[in-house]
Tab-separated table of C-alpha atoms and ligand atoms in Angstrom:
chain	number	residue	atom	x	y	z
A	1	UNK	CA	56.536	88.043	-1.678
A	2	UNK	CA	60.058	87.974	-3.328
A	3	UNK	CA	60.565	89.253	-6.961
A	4	UNK	CA	63.183	87.870	-9.121
A	5	UNK	CA	63.721	89.845	-12.274
A	6	UNK	CA	66.243	89.053	-15.096
A	7	UNK	CA	64.572	86.752	-16.279
A	8	UNK	CA	65.675	83.822	-13.890
A	9	UNK	CA	63.603	80.833	-14.143
A	10	UNK	CA	63.547	79.962	-10.624
A	11	UNK	CA	66.037	76.807	-9.764
A	12	UNK	CA	62.740	75.299	-7.567
A	13	UNK	CA	60.433	75.666	-10.782
A	14	UNK	CA	63.591	74.011	-13.360
A	15	UNK	CA	63.866	71.137	-10.523
A	16	UNK	CA	60.027	70.909	-10.150
A	17	UNK	CA	59.543	70.759	-14.269
A	18	UNK	CA	62.346	68.387	-14.642
A	19	UNK	CA	61.288	66.084	-11.442
A	20	UNK	CA	57.161	66.039	-12.629
A	21	UNK	CA	55.508	63.034	-14.007
A	22	UNK	CA	51.797	64.469	-14.127
A	23	UNK	CA	51.264	68.365	-16.004
A	24	UNK	CA	48.386	70.282	-16.028
A	25	UNK	CA	48.388	73.288	-18.682
A	26	UNK	CA	44.998	75.683	-18.807
A	27	UNK	CA	45.788	77.831	-21.643
A	28	UNK	CA	43.227	81.071	-22.959
A	29	UNK	CA	43.304	83.489	-25.206
A	30	UNK	CA	47.402	85.377	-24.393
A	31	UNK	CA	48.897	81.920	-25.692
A	32	UNK	CA	47.715	82.646	-28.776
A	33	UNK	CA	48.239	86.071	-29.065
A	34	UNK	CA	51.547	86.198	-30.141
A	35	UNK	CA	49.881	84.247	-33.147
A	36	UNK	CA	47.852	87.420	-33.824
A	37	UNK	CA	44.583	85.966	-31.941
A	38	UNK	CA	42.757	89.453	-30.296
A	39	UNK	CA	42.337	88.875	-26.454
A	40	UNK	CA	39.219	89.340	-24.914
A	41	UNK	CA	40.269	91.248	-21.977
A	42	UNK	CA	43.957	91.516	-21.615
A	43	UNK	CA	45.112	94.978	-23.026
A	44	UNK	CA	43.026	97.554	-21.336
A	45	UNK	CA	40.761	96.748	-24.141
A	46	UNK	CA	37.970	94.232	-24.492
A	47	UNK	CA	36.792	92.571	-28.061
A	48	UNK	CA	33.320	94.522	-29.511
A	49	UNK	CA	31.997	93.389	-32.840
A	50	UNK	CA	29.559	95.783	-34.502
A	51	UNK	CA	29.361	97.720	-31.087
A	52	UNK	CA	28.291	94.984	-29.440
A	53	UNK	CA	30.466	93.788	-26.811
A	54	UNK	CA	31.507	89.858	-27.436
A	55	UNK	CA	29.451	89.201	-23.990
A	56	UNK	CA	26.493	89.940	-25.712
A	57	UNK	CA	27.255	88.785	-28.729
A	58	UNK	CA	28.755	85.636	-27.684
A	59	UNK	CA	25.785	84.555	-25.421
A	60	UNK	CA	23.218	81.777	-25.147
A	61	UNK	CA	20.559	84.879	-25.930
A	62	UNK	CA	22.625	86.288	-29.187
A	63	UNK	CA	22.007	83.120	-30.536
A	64	UNK	CA	18.612	82.151	-29.805
A	65	UNK	CA	17.603	86.250	-30.850
A	66	UNK	CA	20.353	86.386	-34.065
A	67	UNK	CA	21.495	83.345	-35.364
A	68	UNK	CA	22.571	85.043	-38.424
A	69	UNK	CA	24.253	87.615	-36.692
A	70	UNK	CA	26.263	85.105	-34.527
A	71	UNK	CA	26.883	83.516	-37.831
A	72	UNK	CA	28.869	86.138	-39.174
A	73	UNK	CA	30.720	86.746	-36.615
A	74	UNK	CA	32.215	83.845	-36.725
A	75	UNK	CA	32.449	83.647	-39.870
A	76	UNK	CA	34.376	86.616	-39.723
A	77	UNK	CA	36.917	85.052	-36.542
A	78	UNK	CA	37.290	82.422	-38.750
A	79	UNK	CA	38.259	84.378	-41.208
A	80	UNK	CA	41.110	85.771	-39.526
A	81	UNK	CA	42.035	82.998	-38.108
A	82	UNK	CA	42.907	80.967	-41.412
A	83	UNK	CA	46.215	82.748	-41.965
A	84	UNK	CA	47.587	82.328	-37.894
A	85	UNK	CA	50.065	79.473	-37.326
A	86	UNK	CA	50.622	78.547	-33.951
A	87	UNK	CA	53.692	80.405	-31.578
A	88	UNK	CA	56.745	79.456	-29.848
A	89	UNK	CA	54.182	78.580	-26.529
A	90	UNK	CA	52.069	76.993	-27.984
A	91	UNK	CA	55.384	74.257	-29.711
A	92	UNK	CA	57.132	74.010	-26.534
A	93	UNK	CA	53.759	72.555	-24.926
A	94	UNK	CA	53.338	70.011	-28.035
A	95	UNK	CA	56.972	69.205	-27.468
A	96	UNK	CA	56.408	68.719	-24.006
A	97	UNK	CA	53.965	66.165	-23.993
A	98	UNK	CA	56.609	63.749	-24.934
A	99	UNK	CA	58.887	65.000	-22.401
A	100	UNK	CA	56.391	63.739	-18.677
A	101	UNK	CA	54.405	60.470	-18.430
A	102	UNK	CA	51.312	62.568	-18.178
A	103	UNK	CA	50.737	65.748	-19.721
A	104	UNK	CA	46.959	66.984	-19.583
A	105	UNK	CA	46.656	70.024	-22.090
A	106	UNK	CA	42.957	71.928	-20.888
A	107	UNK	CA	42.368	75.252	-23.250
A	108	UNK	CA	39.637	77.896	-23.255
A	109	UNK	CA	40.872	78.558	-26.514
A	110	UNK	CA	38.518	77.512	-29.419
A	111	UNK	CA	41.217	78.840	-32.171
A	112	UNK	CA	42.481	74.955	-32.743
A	113	UNK	CA	45.729	76.110	-32.697
A	114	UNK	CA	47.327	73.910	-29.980
A	115	UNK	CA	46.384	70.797	-32.087
A	116	UNK	CA	47.985	72.520	-35.608
A	117	UNK	CA	51.552	72.584	-33.185
A	118	UNK	CA	51.031	68.898	-32.402
A	119	UNK	CA	49.186	68.257	-28.973
A	120	UNK	CA	47.085	65.175	-29.162
A	121	UNK	CA	43.831	65.240	-26.530
A	122	UNK	CA	43.608	68.337	-25.825
A	123	UNK	CA	40.355	69.405	-23.450
A	124	UNK	CA	38.915	72.111	-24.984
A	125	UNK	CA	36.472	72.854	-22.246
A	126	UNK	CA	35.301	76.006	-24.989
A	127	UNK	CA	34.398	74.254	-28.467
A	128	UNK	CA	35.875	74.611	-31.667
A	129	UNK	CA	35.596	77.637	-34.146
A	130	UNK	CA	36.404	74.768	-36.629
A	131	UNK	CA	33.449	72.656	-36.351
A	132	UNK	CA	29.326	73.029	-36.113
A	133	UNK	CA	26.398	71.687	-34.605
A	134	UNK	CA	23.511	71.028	-35.027
A	135	UNK	CA	20.599	72.022	-33.545
A	136	UNK	CA	18.168	69.271	-34.460
A	137	UNK	CA	19.848	66.347	-33.923
A	138	UNK	CA	23.321	67.118	-32.620
A	139	UNK	CA	26.204	66.254	-35.580
A	140	UNK	CA	28.957	67.938	-35.722
A	141	UNK	CA	30.398	69.268	-39.444
A	142	UNK	CA	33.457	70.865	-40.106
A	143	UNK	CA	33.249	74.912	-40.483
A	144	UNK	CA	34.733	74.687	-43.365
A	145	UNK	CA	32.405	72.724	-45.476
A	146	UNK	CA	29.166	74.622	-44.550
A	147	UNK	CA	26.690	75.514	-47.247
A	148	UNK	CA	25.014	78.783	-45.863
A	149	UNK	CA	21.155	79.363	-46.634
A	150	UNK	CA	19.773	83.180	-45.522
A	151	UNK	CA	23.232	83.047	-43.032
A	152	UNK	CA	22.703	79.984	-41.807
A	153	UNK	CA	24.371	76.904	-42.553
A	154	UNK	CA	22.272	73.381	-42.332
A	155	UNK	CA	22.634	70.228	-41.110
A	156	UNK	CA	24.110	67.357	-44.242
A	157	UNK	CA	22.213	64.557	-42.009
A	158	UNK	CA	18.541	66.117	-41.128
A	159	UNK	CA	18.437	69.326	-42.686
A	160	UNK	CA	18.405	71.469	-39.259
A	161	UNK	CA	19.711	74.795	-38.550
A	162	UNK	CA	23.323	74.523	-37.392
A	163	UNK	CA	25.350	76.446	-34.757
A	164	UNK	CA	29.079	77.052	-33.966
A	165	UNK	CA	30.003	74.468	-32.113
A	166	UNK	CA	31.093	76.788	-29.141
A	167	UNK	CA	30.158	77.358	-25.883
A	168	UNK	CA	28.917	80.955	-25.230
A	169	UNK	CA	28.417	82.490	-22.365
A	170	UNK	CA	25.054	80.955	-20.163
A	171	UNK	CA	26.169	77.837	-21.570
A	172	UNK	CA	27.074	74.222	-20.114
A	173	UNK	CA	30.094	73.595	-20.942
A	174	UNK	CA	31.012	69.866	-23.320
A	175	UNK	CA	29.310	67.039	-21.449
A	176	UNK	CA	32.559	65.466	-19.683
A	177	UNK	CA	35.291	68.066	-20.399
A	178	UNK	CA	35.307	69.719	-17.174
A	179	UNK	CA	34.760	66.588	-15.262
A	180	UNK	CA	37.934	65.536	-17.207
A	181	UNK	CA	39.868	68.684	-16.586
A	182	UNK	CA	39.164	68.157	-12.786
A	183	UNK	CA	39.658	64.374	-11.766
A	184	UNK	CA	43.444	65.597	-14.150
A	185	UNK	CA	43.662	69.240	-11.991
A	186	UNK	CA	43.172	66.801	-8.389
A	187	UNK	CA	46.157	64.422	-9.273
A	188	UNK	CA	48.714	66.854	-11.355
A	189	UNK	CA	52.034	67.658	-9.243
A	190	UNK	CA	52.464	71.213	-11.383
A	191	UNK	CA	49.910	73.393	-13.044
A	192	UNK	CA	51.128	75.509	-15.198
A	193	UNK	CA	47.813	78.233	-16.040
A	194	UNK	CA	49.755	80.715	-18.767
A	195	UNK	CA	47.514	83.597	-20.648
A	196	UNK	CA	43.522	83.858	-19.292
A	197	UNK	CA	42.636	86.407	-17.183
A	198	UNK	CA	40.979	83.962	-14.924
A	199	UNK	CA	37.913	85.441	-14.189
A	200	UNK	CA	35.587	82.527	-16.238
A	201	UNK	CA	34.125	79.852	-14.429
A	202	UNK	CA	34.185	76.886	-14.331
A	203	UNK	CA	37.416	76.693	-16.378
A	204	UNK	CA	38.683	79.424	-13.583
A	205	UNK	CA	38.263	76.733	-10.641
A	206	UNK	CA	41.167	73.807	-12.499
A	207	UNK	CA	44.238	75.701	-11.246
A	208	UNK	CA	42.501	76.364	-7.760
A	209	UNK	CA	40.956	72.563	-7.830
A	210	UNK	CA	44.581	71.828	-8.739
A	211	UNK	CA	46.383	74.090	-6.008
A	212	UNK	CA	43.998	72.519	-2.869
A	213	UNK	CA	45.197	69.314	-4.317
A	214	UNK	CA	48.455	69.980	-3.372
A	215	UNK	CA	49.931	70.646	-7.143
A	216	UNK	CA	53.084	73.299	-7.213
A	217	UNK	CA	50.837	76.400	-9.455
A	218	UNK	CA	52.779	78.529	-11.938
A	219	UNK	CA	51.075	81.522	-13.580
A	220	UNK	CA	52.444	83.110	-17.131
A	221	UNK	CA	50.658	86.040	-17.794
A	222	UNK	CA	52.343	89.579	-18.519
A	223	UNK	CA	49.372	90.906	-15.841
A	224	UNK	CA	48.385	89.926	-13.060
A	225	UNK	CA	44.939	88.270	-12.247
A	226	UNK	CA	42.185	87.187	-9.745
A	227	UNK	CA	44.643	83.992	-9.816
A	228	UNK	CA	48.233	85.045	-9.376
A	229	UNK	CA	47.640	85.122	-5.461
A	230	UNK	CA	47.039	81.760	-4.968
A	231	UNK	CA	50.565	81.104	-7.363
A	232	UNK	CA	53.400	79.285	-5.785
A	233	UNK	CA	55.403	81.581	-9.067
A	234	UNK	CA	53.945	84.355	-11.155
A	235	UNK	CA	56.704	84.865	-13.750
A	236	UNK	CA	55.237	87.686	-15.604
A	237	UNK	CA	55.929	88.265	-19.221
A	238	UNK	CA	54.834	86.842	-22.436
A	239	UNK	CA	54.310	82.752	-23.355
A	240	UNK	CA	55.704	82.867	-26.197
A	241	UNK	CA	58.973	84.118	-24.826
A	242	UNK	CA	58.302	81.929	-21.139
A	243	UNK	CA	57.754	78.962	-21.917
A	244	UNK	CA	60.466	78.440	-24.283
A	245	UNK	CA	62.545	78.467	-21.501
A	246	UNK	CA	61.329	76.235	-18.922
A	247	UNK	CA	62.926	73.420	-20.134
A	248	UNK	CA	66.381	74.819	-20.724
A	249	UNK	CA	69.262	74.246	-18.287
A	250	UNK	CA	70.670	77.598	-17.184
A	251	UNK	CA	73.148	78.989	-18.466
A	252	UNK	CA	76.707	80.057	-17.252
A	253	UNK	CA	76.253	82.693	-15.453
A	254	UNK	CA	73.097	80.680	-13.774
A	255	UNK	CA	70.101	82.821	-15.944
A	256	UNK	CA	68.826	82.368	-18.817
A	257	UNK	CA	68.185	84.840	-22.084
A	258	UNK	CA	64.807	86.551	-21.156
A	259	UNK	CA	65.394	89.925	-19.510
A	260	UNK	CA	61.597	90.781	-19.704
A	261	UNK	CA	60.256	88.063	-17.511
A	262	UNK	CA	60.935	88.484	-13.674
A	263	UNK	CA	59.109	85.702	-10.868
A	264	UNK	CA	57.362	86.190	-8.053
A	265	UNK	CA	58.080	83.877	-5.275
A	266	UNK	CA	54.734	83.810	-3.547
A	267	UNK	CA	55.104	81.202	-1.087
A	268	UNK	CA	58.480	80.971	0.647
A	269	UNK	CA	60.327	77.504	-0.936
E	301	BJW	C1	48.732	86.790	-22.289
E	301	BJW	C2	49.885	87.729	-23.632
E	301	BJW	C3	50.977	86.314	-24.064
E	301	BJW	C4	47.597	88.722	-23.523
E	301	BJW	N1	51.347	85.544	-23.055
E	301	BJW	N2	49.401	85.655	-22.194
E	301	BJW	C5	30.270	82.230	-10.784
E	301	BJW	C6	30.564	83.540	-10.577
E	301	BJW	C7	29.751	84.154	-12.101
E	301	BJW	C8	29.474	83.858	-12.659
E	301	BJW	C9	29.576	82.587	-13.645
E	301	BJW	C10	30.252	81.605	-12.351
E	301	BJW	N3	30.342	80.477	-13.004
E	301	BJW	C11	30.250	80.166	-14.356
E	301	BJW	C12	29.465	81.685	-14.263
E	301	BJW	C13	28.905	82.571	-15.565
E	301	BJW	C14	29.644	82.727	-16.819
E	301	BJW	C15	30.987	83.315	-16.356
E	301	BJW	O1	31.978	83.102	-16.276
E	301	BJW	N4	31.165	85.079	-16.129
E	301	BJW	C16	32.012	85.026	-15.791
E	301	BJW	C17	32.824	86.169	-16.874
E	301	BJW	C18	31.630	85.985	-14.378
E	301	BJW	N5	30.215	81.255	-16.665
E	301	BJW	C19	29.505	80.442	-18.028
E	301	BJW	O2	28.792	81.427	-18.386
E	301	BJW	C20	30.079	79.038	-18.550
E	301	BJW	N6	29.198	78.331	-18.481
E	301	BJW	C21	28.399	77.619	-16.813
E	301	BJW	O3	29.214	78.264	-16.258
E	301	BJW	O4	27.679	77.637	-17.531
E	301	BJW	C22	26.717	76.629	-16.326
E	301	BJW	C23	26.248	78.376	-15.986
E	301	BJW	C24	24.896	78.084	-17.513
E	301	BJW	C25	23.981	78.683	-17.140
E	301	BJW	C26	24.070	79.607	-16.263
E	301	BJW	C27	24.713	79.718	-15.493
E	301	BJW	C28	25.939	78.948	-15.213
E	301	BJW	C29	30.181	79.588	-20.395
E	301	BJW	C30	31.630	80.194	-20.150
E	301	BJW	C31	31.684	79.915	-21.451
E	301	BJW	C32	32.801	81.388	-21.998
E	301	BJW	N7	32.834	81.177	-23.488
E	301	BJW	C33	34.036	82.580	-24.103
E	301	BJW	C34	33.627	82.643	-25.469
E	301	BJW	C35	33.802	81.282	-26.590
E	301	BJW	C36	33.024	81.917	-27.649
E	301	BJW	C37	33.425	82.864	-28.371
E	301	BJW	O5	35.172	82.764	-28.450
E	301	BJW	O6	33.327	84.040	-29.105
E	301	BJW	O7	34.900	81.862	-23.930
E	301	BJW	S1	33.825	83.968	-23.226
E	301	BJW	C38	35.308	84.153	-23.369
E	301	BJW	O8	35.957	83.665	-22.255
E	301	BJW	C39	35.810	82.975	-24.524
E	301	BJW	C40	37.552	82.371	-23.340
E	301	BJW	O9	38.025	81.273	-23.378
E	301	BJW	C41	37.214	83.021	-21.902
E	301	BJW	C42	38.198	83.200	-21.082
E	301	BJW	O10	39.075	84.405	-21.292
E	301	BJW	P1	40.476	83.784	-21.766
E	301	BJW	O11	40.957	82.790	-22.353
E	301	BJW	O12	40.887	84.242	-20.155
E	301	BJW	O13	41.136	85.240	-22.453
E	301	BJW	P2	41.317	86.306	-21.900
E	301	BJW	O14	40.809	87.822	-22.778
E	301	BJW	O15	40.174	87.049	-21.044
E	301	BJW	O16	42.422	87.063	-20.850
E	301	BJW	C43	44.052	86.903	-21.448
E	301	BJW	C44	45.172	87.174	-20.948
E	301	BJW	O17	45.862	86.468	-21.473
E	301	BJW	C45	44.890	88.316	-19.915
E	301	BJW	O18	44.763	87.736	-18.944
E	301	BJW	C46	46.310	88.954	-20.881
E	301	BJW	O19	47.350	89.822	-19.738
E	301	BJW	C47	47.324	87.603	-21.437
E	301	BJW	N8	47.995	87.719	-21.999
E	301	BJW	N9	48.735	88.810	-24.058
E	301	BJW	C48	50.419	85.195	-22.110
E	301	BJW	N10	52.021	86.865	-24.893
E	302	ZN	ZN1	20.876	67.388	-37.958
């Protein structure tokens, strides 16, 4: 394994980036970290709310036990998100949809920041915090319009209780979302995995599918993950600093301007 320091984006990655027709990007909480959204697991701490780890409060069991508490948690999260804006990583990804013939953006994030940056047709594996869903009739509502009755908002169509339209631990992903992502993964030439700890399944299997089907696999993350060893290149650093470099030509010295990033070449070119 060779580590290239001083912010070089390897020639091979530049070439693959410029030649690729079909690209898949899987994003996780880290892509929104520079916008101010807390990650779940990065940085040593994990998210805790009122003494409960998020694996408990964001779980199917909690929804059944205490729906008002789940709403409080998501109201709190929406309140924090309201003021936040996309960062250069979201913006770079949004620009790329007009660069590649086919760009599939698959996200585990529920914050809607990719869409706010201008990305279209985002495949949301874990739902969206700005939507609610009726437990009785399945109708979806805009979470900005909700009216709460004893801590739980009610459906405009049938009066049933609404829940956040997100995928909690122990719940199935939205019908078709994972399947569509898997099909795109099987046919992409380049797969970028950005800001995810790659521990939550089935999302974490998307890059595995892409790599097994022959894609060049690249991870962008300040920390190593269980996926790192499978990658062709690991770009160690922050998404908002690294992603904008990928579509730049190298400077005269052959490097880019970011001194924080390094690339580990996992597989000989
Ligand atoms: C930066 C950065 C910067 C920092 N730039 N990077 C196989 C084996 C074992 C268990 C399972 C299995 N298959 C399924 C399971 C169960 C479970 C699971 O995977 N558990 C594992 C944790 C063990 N999966 C499920 O339950 C899923 N459902 C399912 O499989 O259905 C079938 C089924 C049903 C019933 C029983 C069994 C199976 C559903 C998963 C839903 C996940 N939901 C959440 C919460 C959403 C709502 C909410 O927000 O509250 O989704 S959990 C949480 O984790 C959230 C995220 O989308 C998800 C992934 O996290 P992510 O995005 O990777 O973030 P972090 O924080 O983990 O990592 C951030 C990374 O960014 C770090 O690496 C940093 O270094 C990096 N970073 N700054 C770039 N500036
Ligand atoms: Zn309803």
